[in-house]
Each structure stands twice: as C-alpha cells, then as structure tokens.
Short mmCIF file of C-alpha atoms in Angstrom, two decimals:
data_model
loop_
_atom_site.label_atom_id
_atom_site.label_comp_id
_atom_site.label_asym_id
_atom_site.label_seq_id
_atom_site.Cartn_x
_atom_site.Cartn_y
_atom_site.Cartn_z
CA MET A 162 -24.99 37.59 26.84
CA SER A 163 -25.82 34.07 25.83
CA VAL A 164 -23.28 31.45 24.85
CA GLU A 165 -24.19 29.41 21.81
CA ALA A 166 -24.24 25.71 22.54
CA PRO A 167 -21.96 23.56 20.36
CA LEU A 168 -23.65 21.73 17.55
CA ALA A 169 -24.35 18.10 18.36
CA VAL A 170 -22.62 15.55 16.15
CA PRO A 171 -25.28 13.39 14.48
CA PRO A 172 -25.13 9.74 15.50
CA VAL A 173 -23.61 7.30 13.04
CA PRO A 174 -26.18 4.75 11.79
CA PRO A 175 -25.44 1.19 13.00
CA GLY A 176 -25.21 -0.08 9.41
CA LEU A 177 -22.36 2.32 8.71
CA ARG A 178 -20.44 1.21 11.79
CA ALA A 179 -20.77 -2.45 10.75
CA GLY A 180 -19.76 -1.56 7.19
CA ARG A 181 -16.72 0.34 8.41
CA ALA A 182 -15.61 -2.58 10.59
CA ALA A 183 -16.13 -5.05 7.73
CA LEU A 184 -14.08 -2.93 5.33
CA ALA A 185 -11.28 -2.65 7.90
CA VAL A 186 -11.21 -6.46 8.08
CA SER A 187 -11.07 -6.55 4.28
CA PHE A 188 -8.03 -4.26 4.29
CA LEU A 189 -6.42 -6.45 6.96
CA LEU A 190 -6.99 -9.64 4.95
CA GLN A 191 -5.49 -8.01 1.87
CA GLY A 192 -2.46 -6.99 3.94
CA VAL A 193 -2.00 -10.62 4.98
CA THR A 194 -2.30 -11.87 1.39
CA PHE A 195 0.08 -9.28 -0.04
CA ALA A 196 2.69 -9.88 2.67
CA LEU A 197 2.58 -13.64 2.12
CA LEU A 198 3.38 -13.15 -1.55
CA VAL A 199 6.13 -10.53 -1.32
CA THR A 200 7.97 -12.12 1.61
CA CYS A 201 8.12 -15.45 -0.25
CA ILE A 202 9.70 -14.07 -3.43
CA PRO A 203 12.97 -16.03 -2.84
CA GLU A 204 11.00 -19.28 -2.47
CA ILE A 205 8.93 -18.47 -5.57
CA GLN A 206 12.08 -17.76 -7.54
CA HIS A 207 13.66 -21.03 -6.40
CA ARG A 208 10.52 -23.10 -7.09
CA TYR A 209 10.15 -21.85 -10.66
CA GLY A 210 13.85 -21.53 -11.50
CA LEU A 211 13.44 -17.82 -12.15
CA SER A 212 16.72 -16.04 -12.91
CA ASP A 213 17.67 -12.74 -11.26
CA GLY A 214 17.43 -11.07 -14.66
CA LEU A 215 13.90 -12.33 -15.31
CA LEU A 216 12.57 -11.70 -11.80
CA PRO A 217 12.11 -7.90 -12.27
CA VAL A 218 10.06 -8.56 -15.41
CA PHE A 219 7.60 -10.73 -13.49
CA LEU A 220 7.48 -8.26 -10.60
CA ALA A 221 6.93 -5.28 -12.92
CA ALA A 222 4.06 -7.07 -14.64
CA VAL A 223 2.05 -7.13 -11.40
CA PRO A 224 1.58 -3.32 -11.01
CA ILE A 225 0.95 -2.96 -14.77
CA LEU A 226 -1.85 -5.51 -14.60
CA ALA A 227 -3.04 -3.97 -11.33
CA GLY A 228 -3.53 -0.70 -13.18
CA VAL A 229 -5.56 -2.53 -15.84
CA GLY A 230 -7.61 -4.24 -13.13
CA SER A 231 -8.21 -0.94 -11.38
CA LEU A 232 -9.52 0.75 -14.54
CA THR A 233 -11.70 -2.25 -15.38
CA SER A 234 -13.18 -2.44 -11.91
CA GLU A 235 -14.17 1.24 -12.05
CA GLN A 236 -16.48 0.38 -14.94
CA LEU A 237 -17.84 -2.64 -13.08
CA VAL A 238 -18.44 -0.57 -9.94
CA ARG A 239 -20.60 1.86 -11.89
CA ARG A 240 -22.80 -1.03 -13.04
CA THR A 241 -22.89 -3.28 -9.97
CA GLY A 242 -21.48 -1.29 -7.04
CA ALA A 243 -18.21 -1.43 -5.10
CA ARG A 244 -19.61 -3.93 -2.62
CA ALA A 245 -20.48 -6.47 -5.33
CA VAL A 246 -17.04 -6.24 -6.97
CA LEU A 247 -15.22 -6.52 -3.66
CA ARG A 248 -17.24 -9.58 -2.61
CA VAL A 249 -16.09 -11.47 -5.71
CA VAL A 250 -12.55 -10.19 -6.11
CA GLN A 251 -11.16 -10.72 -2.61
CA PRO A 252 -11.86 -14.48 -2.38
CA ALA A 253 -10.56 -14.82 -5.96
CA ILE A 254 -7.23 -13.30 -4.92
CA CYS A 255 -6.84 -16.11 -2.41
CA LEU A 256 -7.22 -18.64 -5.24
CA SER A 257 -4.54 -16.85 -7.28
CA LEU A 258 -2.21 -16.92 -4.25
CA ALA A 259 -2.75 -20.66 -3.88
CA ALA A 260 -2.07 -21.08 -7.62
CA VAL A 261 1.31 -19.35 -7.24
CA GLY A 262 2.30 -21.99 -4.69
CA LEU A 263 1.00 -24.98 -6.63
CA GLY A 264 2.62 -24.51 -10.05
CA ASP A 265 6.12 -25.50 -11.18
CA ALA A 266 6.43 -24.08 -14.72
CA LEU A 267 7.09 -20.47 -15.74
CA TRP A 268 3.88 -20.24 -17.76
CA GLN A 269 1.93 -21.26 -14.66
CA LEU A 270 3.68 -18.56 -12.62
CA ALA A 271 2.93 -16.01 -15.35
CA LEU A 272 -0.77 -16.88 -15.33
CA SER A 273 -1.15 -16.94 -11.54
CA LEU A 274 0.84 -13.71 -10.99
CA GLY A 275 -1.07 -12.10 -13.87
CA ALA A 276 -4.36 -13.03 -12.23
CA PHE A 277 -3.04 -11.78 -8.88
CA GLY A 278 -2.11 -8.40 -10.44
CA LEU A 279 -5.47 -7.92 -12.17
CA LEU A 280 -7.38 -8.87 -9.04
CA VAL A 281 -5.24 -6.68 -6.76
CA GLY A 282 -5.99 -3.67 -8.96
CA ALA A 283 -9.71 -4.41 -8.90
CA LEU A 284 -9.57 -4.97 -5.14
CA ASP A 285 -7.64 -1.77 -4.51
CA ALA A 286 -10.10 0.29 -6.54
CA SER A 287 -13.26 -1.23 -5.05
CA MET A 288 -11.96 -1.13 -1.45
CA ASN A 289 -10.94 2.50 -1.72
CA MET A 290 -14.17 3.49 -3.48
CA LEU A 291 -16.16 1.87 -0.70
CA GLY A 292 -13.91 3.53 1.88
CA VAL A 293 -14.30 6.96 0.29
CA GLY A 294 -18.08 6.44 0.21
CA LEU A 295 -18.07 5.61 3.92
CA GLN A 296 -15.89 8.63 4.65
CA HIS A 297 -18.30 10.77 2.64
CA ARG A 298 -21.18 9.62 4.85
CA TYR A 299 -19.19 9.96 8.08
CA GLY A 300 -18.23 13.51 7.19
CA ARG A 301 -14.69 13.12 8.56
CA SER A 302 -11.45 11.34 7.69
CA ILE A 303 -11.50 7.58 8.37
CA MET A 304 -9.32 6.31 5.50
CA ILE A 305 -6.09 6.29 7.52
CA GLY A 306 -7.62 3.65 9.80
CA PHE A 307 -8.24 1.36 6.82
CA HIS A 308 -4.63 1.64 5.69
CA ALA A 309 -3.47 1.01 9.25
CA ALA A 310 -5.50 -2.22 9.12
CA PHE A 311 -3.61 -3.13 5.92
CA SER A 312 -0.31 -2.56 7.78
CA LEU A 313 -1.49 -4.80 10.62
CA GLY A 314 -2.38 -7.47 8.07
CA GLY A 315 1.10 -7.14 6.58
CA ILE A 316 2.60 -7.82 10.00
CA LEU A 317 0.47 -10.95 10.40
CA GLY A 318 1.25 -12.16 6.88
CA ALA A 319 5.00 -11.68 7.31
CA ALA A 320 4.86 -13.52 10.64
CA VAL A 321 2.99 -16.45 9.06
CA ALA A 322 5.49 -16.57 6.19
CA GLY A 323 8.36 -16.55 8.69
CA LEU A 324 6.87 -19.46 10.59
CA GLY A 325 6.37 -21.31 7.30
CA SER A 326 10.05 -20.88 6.45
CA HIS A 327 11.17 -21.81 9.96
CA TYR A 328 9.28 -25.12 9.82
CA ASP A 329 10.11 -25.63 6.11
CA LEU A 330 6.47 -25.98 5.06
CA GLY A 331 7.04 -25.11 1.41
CA LEU A 332 4.85 -22.92 -0.78
CA PRO A 333 1.98 -25.36 -1.56
CA PRO A 334 0.86 -25.85 2.06
CA LEU A 335 1.73 -22.29 3.12
CA PHE A 336 -0.21 -20.57 0.35
CA GLY A 337 -2.88 -23.27 0.11
CA VAL A 338 -3.77 -23.34 3.80
CA SER A 339 -3.61 -19.54 4.00
CA ALA A 340 -6.05 -19.30 1.08
CA LEU A 341 -8.37 -21.82 2.74
CA VAL A 342 -8.44 -19.64 5.87
CA ILE A 343 -8.59 -16.18 4.26
CA ALA A 344 -11.16 -16.91 1.52
CA PRO A 345 -14.01 -17.94 3.90
CA LEU A 346 -13.21 -14.96 6.12
CA ALA A 347 -13.42 -12.70 3.06
CA LEU A 348 -16.77 -14.22 2.07
CA LEU A 349 -18.11 -13.79 5.60
CA THR A 350 -16.83 -10.22 5.83
CA GLY A 351 -18.45 -9.42 2.49
CA THR A 352 -21.89 -10.00 3.93
CA ARG A 353 -21.44 -6.95 6.19
CA PHE A 354 -20.18 -4.42 3.64
CA ALA A 355 -22.16 -1.19 3.45
CA GLY A 356 -24.49 -0.99 0.46
CA PRO A 357 -26.98 1.45 -1.06
CA ALA A 358 -29.22 1.27 2.04
CA GLU A 359 -26.42 2.62 4.24
CA LEU A 360 -24.43 4.71 1.76
CA GLY A 361 -27.15 6.07 -0.48
CA ASP A 362 -25.43 7.99 -3.29
CA ALA A 363 -22.22 8.56 -1.31
CA VAL A 364 -20.02 6.38 -3.55
CA ARG A 365 -21.37 7.99 -6.72
CA GLU A 366 -21.00 11.48 -5.26
CA ALA A 367 -17.42 10.77 -4.19
CA ALA A 368 -16.60 9.33 -7.63
CA GLU A 369 -18.06 12.39 -9.35
CA ALA A 370 -16.04 14.64 -7.06
CA ALA A 371 -12.88 12.65 -7.86
CA ALA A 372 -13.56 12.99 -11.60
CA ARG A 373 -13.75 16.79 -11.54
CA SER A 374 -11.08 18.53 -13.57
CA ILE A 375 -8.28 20.23 -11.65
CA PRO A 376 -4.95 21.56 -12.97
CA TRP A 377 -1.99 19.20 -12.96
CA ARG A 378 0.81 21.70 -12.48
CA PRO A 379 0.30 22.56 -8.77
CA LEU A 380 0.07 18.84 -7.95
CA LEU A 381 3.24 17.74 -9.78
CA PRO A 382 5.63 18.18 -6.80
CA LEU A 383 3.31 16.08 -4.66
CA CYS A 384 2.98 13.51 -7.45
CA LEU A 385 6.78 13.23 -7.53
CA ALA A 386 6.93 12.82 -3.75
CA MET A 387 4.28 10.09 -3.94
CA ALA A 388 6.14 8.26 -6.72
CA PHE A 389 9.47 8.45 -4.85
CA ALA A 390 7.85 7.15 -1.65
CA TYR A 391 6.27 4.21 -3.47
CA ILE A 392 9.51 3.41 -5.31
CA ALA A 393 11.02 3.03 -1.85
CA ASP A 394 8.04 0.97 -0.67
CA ALA A 395 8.21 -1.31 -3.74
CA SER A 396 11.94 -1.80 -3.17
CA VAL A 397 11.31 -2.99 0.37
CA SER A 398 8.25 -5.09 -0.50
CA ASN A 399 9.93 -6.95 -3.36
CA TYR A 400 13.58 -7.08 -2.38
CA SER A 401 14.09 -6.75 1.39
CA VAL A 402 13.77 -10.49 2.01
CA LYS A 403 15.76 -11.39 -1.10
CA TYR A 404 18.53 -8.96 -0.13
CA LEU A 405 18.88 -10.57 3.27
CA THR A 406 18.91 -14.12 1.89
CA ASP A 407 21.10 -13.55 -1.19
CA GLY A 408 23.11 -10.52 -0.14
CA LEU A 409 23.63 -11.15 3.58
CA GLY A 410 23.30 -14.94 3.67
CA SER A 411 20.39 -14.87 6.14
CA ARG A 412 18.12 -17.78 6.90
CA GLU A 413 14.81 -17.46 5.07
CA ASP A 414 12.74 -17.36 8.26
CA LEU A 415 14.86 -14.55 9.74
CA ALA A 416 14.96 -12.68 6.44
CA LYS A 417 11.17 -12.28 6.54
CA LEU A 418 11.55 -10.22 9.70
CA SER A 419 12.84 -7.39 7.50
CA TYR A 420 9.39 -6.88 5.99
CA LEU A 421 7.70 -7.51 9.34
CA GLY A 422 9.83 -4.82 11.00
CA TYR A 423 9.07 -2.45 8.14
CA MET A 424 5.32 -2.97 8.51
CA VAL A 425 5.44 -2.64 12.31
CA ALA A 426 7.20 0.70 11.88
CA MET A 427 4.62 1.78 9.30
CA LEU A 428 1.77 0.91 11.66
CA LEU A 429 3.33 2.71 14.65
CA GLY A 430 4.22 5.70 12.52
CA ARG A 431 0.68 6.01 11.17
CA ALA A 432 -0.68 5.76 14.69
CA LEU A 433 1.56 8.59 15.94
CA GLY A 434 1.98 10.63 12.77
CA ASP A 435 -1.04 12.89 13.20
CA ARG A 436 0.15 14.00 16.64
CA ALA A 437 3.61 14.78 15.26
CA VAL A 438 2.10 16.89 12.47
CA GLN A 439 -0.12 18.74 14.95
CA ARG A 440 2.85 19.53 17.16
CA PHE A 441 5.66 20.22 14.68
CA GLY A 442 3.90 20.83 11.34
CA ALA A 443 3.76 18.85 8.12
CA VAL A 444 6.96 20.24 6.55
CA PRO A 445 9.36 19.16 9.36
CA VAL A 446 7.64 15.76 9.63
CA VAL A 447 8.06 15.12 5.89
CA ARG A 448 11.69 16.26 5.97
CA VAL A 449 12.51 14.03 8.92
CA GLY A 450 10.64 11.16 7.26
CA ALA A 451 12.61 11.50 4.03
CA ALA A 452 15.89 11.71 5.94
CA LEU A 453 14.99 8.64 8.02
CA ALA A 454 14.01 6.68 4.92
CA ALA A 455 17.28 7.57 3.20
CA LEU A 456 19.18 6.62 6.36
CA GLY A 457 17.36 3.29 6.40
CA PHE A 458 18.45 2.53 2.84
CA ALA A 459 22.04 3.55 3.63
CA LEU A 460 22.10 1.37 6.75
CA ALA A 461 20.64 -1.55 4.80
CA ALA A 462 23.23 -1.18 2.02
CA ALA A 463 26.04 -1.15 4.60
CA ALA A 464 24.55 -3.82 6.88
CA PRO A 465 27.13 -6.41 7.97
CA GLY A 466 24.57 -9.07 8.87
CA THR A 467 20.97 -10.15 9.29
CA TRP A 468 19.91 -8.20 12.36
CA ALA A 469 21.52 -4.99 11.15
CA GLY A 470 19.55 -5.37 7.90
CA ILE A 471 16.30 -5.96 9.78
CA ALA A 472 16.93 -2.87 11.92
CA ALA A 473 17.70 -0.81 8.80
CA PHE A 474 14.42 -1.71 7.10
CA THR A 475 12.57 -0.92 10.33
CA VAL A 476 14.11 2.58 10.34
CA LEU A 477 13.08 2.90 6.70
CA GLY A 478 9.46 2.10 7.61
CA PHE A 479 9.36 4.92 10.15
CA GLY A 480 10.51 7.31 7.42
CA ILE A 481 8.16 6.26 4.60
CA CYS A 482 5.05 6.19 6.80
CA ALA A 483 5.40 9.93 7.42
CA ILE A 484 5.46 10.86 3.72
CA ILE A 485 2.57 9.02 2.05
CA PRO A 486 -0.36 10.19 4.24
CA GLN A 487 0.95 13.77 4.14
CA VAL A 488 0.96 13.74 0.32
CA PHE A 489 -2.79 13.11 0.37
CA ALA A 490 -3.33 15.69 3.11
CA ALA A 491 -1.33 18.32 1.22
CA GLY A 492 -3.28 17.62 -1.97
CA GLY A 493 -6.52 18.11 -0.08
CA ARG A 494 -5.29 21.44 1.32
CA LEU A 495 -4.14 22.54 -2.12
CA PHE A 496 -7.65 22.05 -3.55
CA PRO A 497 -9.96 22.27 -0.53
CA ALA A 498 -13.07 22.38 -2.73
CA ASP A 499 -11.95 19.41 -4.87
CA SER A 500 -10.00 17.27 -2.41
CA ASP A 501 -11.45 14.01 -3.75
CA ALA A 502 -10.20 14.84 -7.25
CA ALA A 503 -6.73 15.71 -5.89
CA VAL A 504 -6.50 12.50 -3.86
CA ALA A 505 -7.62 10.36 -6.80
CA ARG A 506 -5.00 11.92 -9.05
CA LEU A 507 -2.22 11.54 -6.48
CA ASN A 508 -3.18 7.90 -5.90
CA LEU A 509 -2.25 7.10 -9.52
CA PHE A 510 1.38 7.62 -8.61
CA ASN A 511 1.51 4.69 -6.22
CA TYR A 512 1.28 2.52 -9.37
CA VAL A 513 3.99 4.64 -11.01
CA GLY A 514 6.23 4.05 -8.00
CA PHE A 515 5.66 0.31 -7.96
CA LEU A 516 6.16 0.11 -11.73
CA ILE A 517 9.54 1.87 -11.51
CA GLY A 518 10.78 0.53 -8.17
CA SER A 519 10.89 -3.21 -8.86
CA PRO A 520 12.66 -3.09 -12.27
CA LEU A 521 15.05 -0.34 -11.08
CA VAL A 522 16.34 -2.24 -8.06
CA GLY A 523 16.28 -5.59 -9.87
CA ALA A 524 18.24 -4.31 -12.87
CA ILE A 525 20.95 -2.67 -10.74
CA ALA A 526 21.20 -5.75 -8.52
CA ASP A 527 21.55 -8.00 -11.58
CA ALA A 528 24.27 -5.77 -13.03
CA GLY A 529 26.11 -5.23 -9.76
CA SER A 530 24.85 -6.10 -6.29
CA TYR A 531 21.91 -5.47 -3.98
CA ARG A 532 24.01 -3.12 -1.88
CA TRP A 533 24.44 -0.81 -4.87
CA ALA A 534 20.81 -1.32 -5.90
CA LEU A 535 19.52 0.02 -2.58
CA LEU A 536 21.29 3.32 -3.16
CA ALA A 537 19.00 4.17 -6.10
CA PRO A 538 15.78 4.44 -4.04
CA MET A 539 17.83 6.16 -1.32
CA LEU A 540 18.72 8.99 -3.72
CA LEU A 541 15.11 9.27 -4.93
CA VAL A 542 13.82 9.51 -1.36
CA LEU A 543 16.33 12.28 -0.68
CA ALA A 544 14.72 14.16 -3.58
CA VAL A 545 11.64 14.55 -1.35
CA LEU A 546 13.60 17.01 0.85
CA PRO A 547 13.45 19.97 -1.56
CA LEU A 548 9.77 19.15 -2.21
CA ALA A 549 8.87 19.35 1.49
CA GLU A 550 7.85 23.02 1.27
CA ARG A 551 4.87 21.90 -0.83
CA PHE A 552 3.46 20.20 2.27
CA ALA A 553 2.93 23.53 4.02
CA PRO A 554 -0.38 23.65 5.96
CA ALA A 555 -1.77 26.78 4.27
CA PRO A 556 -3.60 25.99 1.01
CA VAL A 557 -1.61 27.26 -1.97
CA LEU A 558 -4.71 27.77 -4.09
CA ALA A 559 -7.03 29.42 -1.58
CA PRO A 560 -9.97 31.13 -3.31
CA ALA A 561 -9.71 34.87 -3.52
CA THR A 562 -12.14 36.90 -1.41
CA PRO A 563 -13.70 40.12 -2.66
#
C-alpha cells in the first residue's frame, strides 16, 4: 500500500514577493497619513474656527467624496491599471494633508479635505484591487497582512501626532514635514508594485469575479454587522481625541494616545484573531468582540479622566478587530464559489458606516454631550450580538449534491 506524497506548493515568483512587500509599505504609509489627520481634528477645528455643529458636516463629506473617488478610480484602473493609479494618488494625498495644515479659511479647508476624500477613495480602491490581484496569484489569503500594516501605520501616525502636540509644533510643520517624508517614500515604493508581468490577468480576473451577480438577501445581516462595526470605528477615528480634550479636559498630546491605544489593540487582535477563531469558532469570537466593543464605549462614556478614557478606547479596539475580518470570512463561506463578489459587496458598507458614524456622534454631542454621544455607537455594536449566528463556519448556501 503506497502513501501518496503531498503536493508541493509552487514557489512564489520573486516579483510577486517584492510587489507584496511594496504594497504592505503602501498600506502602512496610508495608515500614517490617515492617523495624522484624524488625531489632529481638535487642532484643525481650532485653526479654522470650525464650530461643533459644522464639524460633522466636514467629516461626513470625506467618506462621501471617498465613495466618488473609489468609483472613479475603478474606471481609471480598467484603462491604466491599479499600479499606475496608486503611484499617482498616494503622493497626491500627502500634498492634500499638507494643504490642510497650511490654510486658515474655511473654503481652503473644504478644498483640501475634499481633495483628501477623493484621493483616499481612489487609493483605497486601487490598493485593494492590487492586493486582491496579488492574493489571486498567491492562491491563499494575504489581505489581512495588508490591513495589519495599515494598523501599524496608524500607530506610527498617532505617535507622531502626539509628539507634535507635546512639543507644540502646530499643523503647518507637522503636516508639511510629514508630507515631505511620506511622499518620497510613496514614490519609491511605487517603483516596486507588481504589474502585468507579475500579475498577468489576475487583477482583471478578480474584478470580474467581484462583479458577478449574487443575491443581496443572504448578505444583509453581514452588511449590517459591517456597517455597525464601521460606525464604531468612525466614532473612534473622528471623536476619540476630541472627546478626551473637550469632554475630559485632557492635554492634546495625551489625548492622541486614545487613537494609538485603539490601533495597537486592533493590530494585536488581528495578529491573534485567527488562532482564536480556530480554537473557539467564529460565532463566539464575534459575540465576545461585540460585547467588548460595547463595554469599551460604556467605559469611555463613564471615564472620569484621561487614562481611563485611553484604556476604554483600547478595550474597544480589541472588540472591533474581531468583527470586521470575520464579516469578510463569513461572506466568503456563504458564497464559496463567488467569494470575491461577496467581499466586494460587503466592503461597500465600510463607507456606509463612516458616512453614518461621524454625523451621528457629532449631532448628539452638539445637542447634548460626548458622553451621551458615545452611547449611540455602543447600542449599534450591541446589535451585532443577535447577528452573530450568521458567522457560523458552515456555508449557508452550499451547493446541493445529486
């Protein structure tokens, strides 16, 4: 009786390895840029004299324009390729960040934030298209690593912003010098992105798979879970620092540790999440994640001071990190033959979450207080609990066998 030898895994071409590393750096640089902007919202508001009532309008405009940028970039990618779009858009985002720090009139802020939103949408679409193409060629999941790189970049960006506040640098040198450092790195990284020689038709094949028609109804519970998770994420991204400065009277440099702690928790959670799912299953992990996230919001709303608030947002990060990757995984299990289409459809709801989260928290805070405002995303995260059964490991729509 002979034992069949295991199939050898084909070696990964060197060009793909370099392309994967370059794209991870691109995700990291975007994490730095995004963290610099969102952790400096109080300084931006003070510099431009932006009222608390008008702030949610400006913040809500960013995800709307990001959606426009994402749709536009999809057309550009079809004509020029994801690599070409990404090479142009990422350095341009650095210029828009610098412009946010250099202006002093509301119309200047509107233009620079508008450009930032459009470019972020284009960047998000092109980065993920390139990442999906690489994953298609690798034949296994590698996307989580890219998003972990974004989390690491968020940690670095929040740390830089905290140092800028500690030494009272002000927005022009903080954003300007950061742009001068990040933009050349983005240009250099862009020279190593994978292109047609390495990817072949992988990006086109992945895009065609994502465009295939699948029914909406089975995905709706997962879409809701994704939207609720991103409402929570948008609340932390846009208002954690502002809550600590305005609500708890924290110093601006210490307040930025709230977002840093959140991103550290996200990174650690993503590093350990797969093992937790393998050991306990997706449903318990999602339930615990939703409960932890809700607990984090409750602790933040009741926080008596700065360090309690920082700890609360760190707890919140451990909760949210467990939900978002499992939404994508559950969608893939639900439609195993059309996982790319399911993931693309679910990804739309991160924009829905950001679009709702910022105005929701801002409006409640303007009418009452930030403590009350944090309870709204807490209740929405708790709504993930009854949806957790939809994360069961067995595919719901398994094909019937004769």
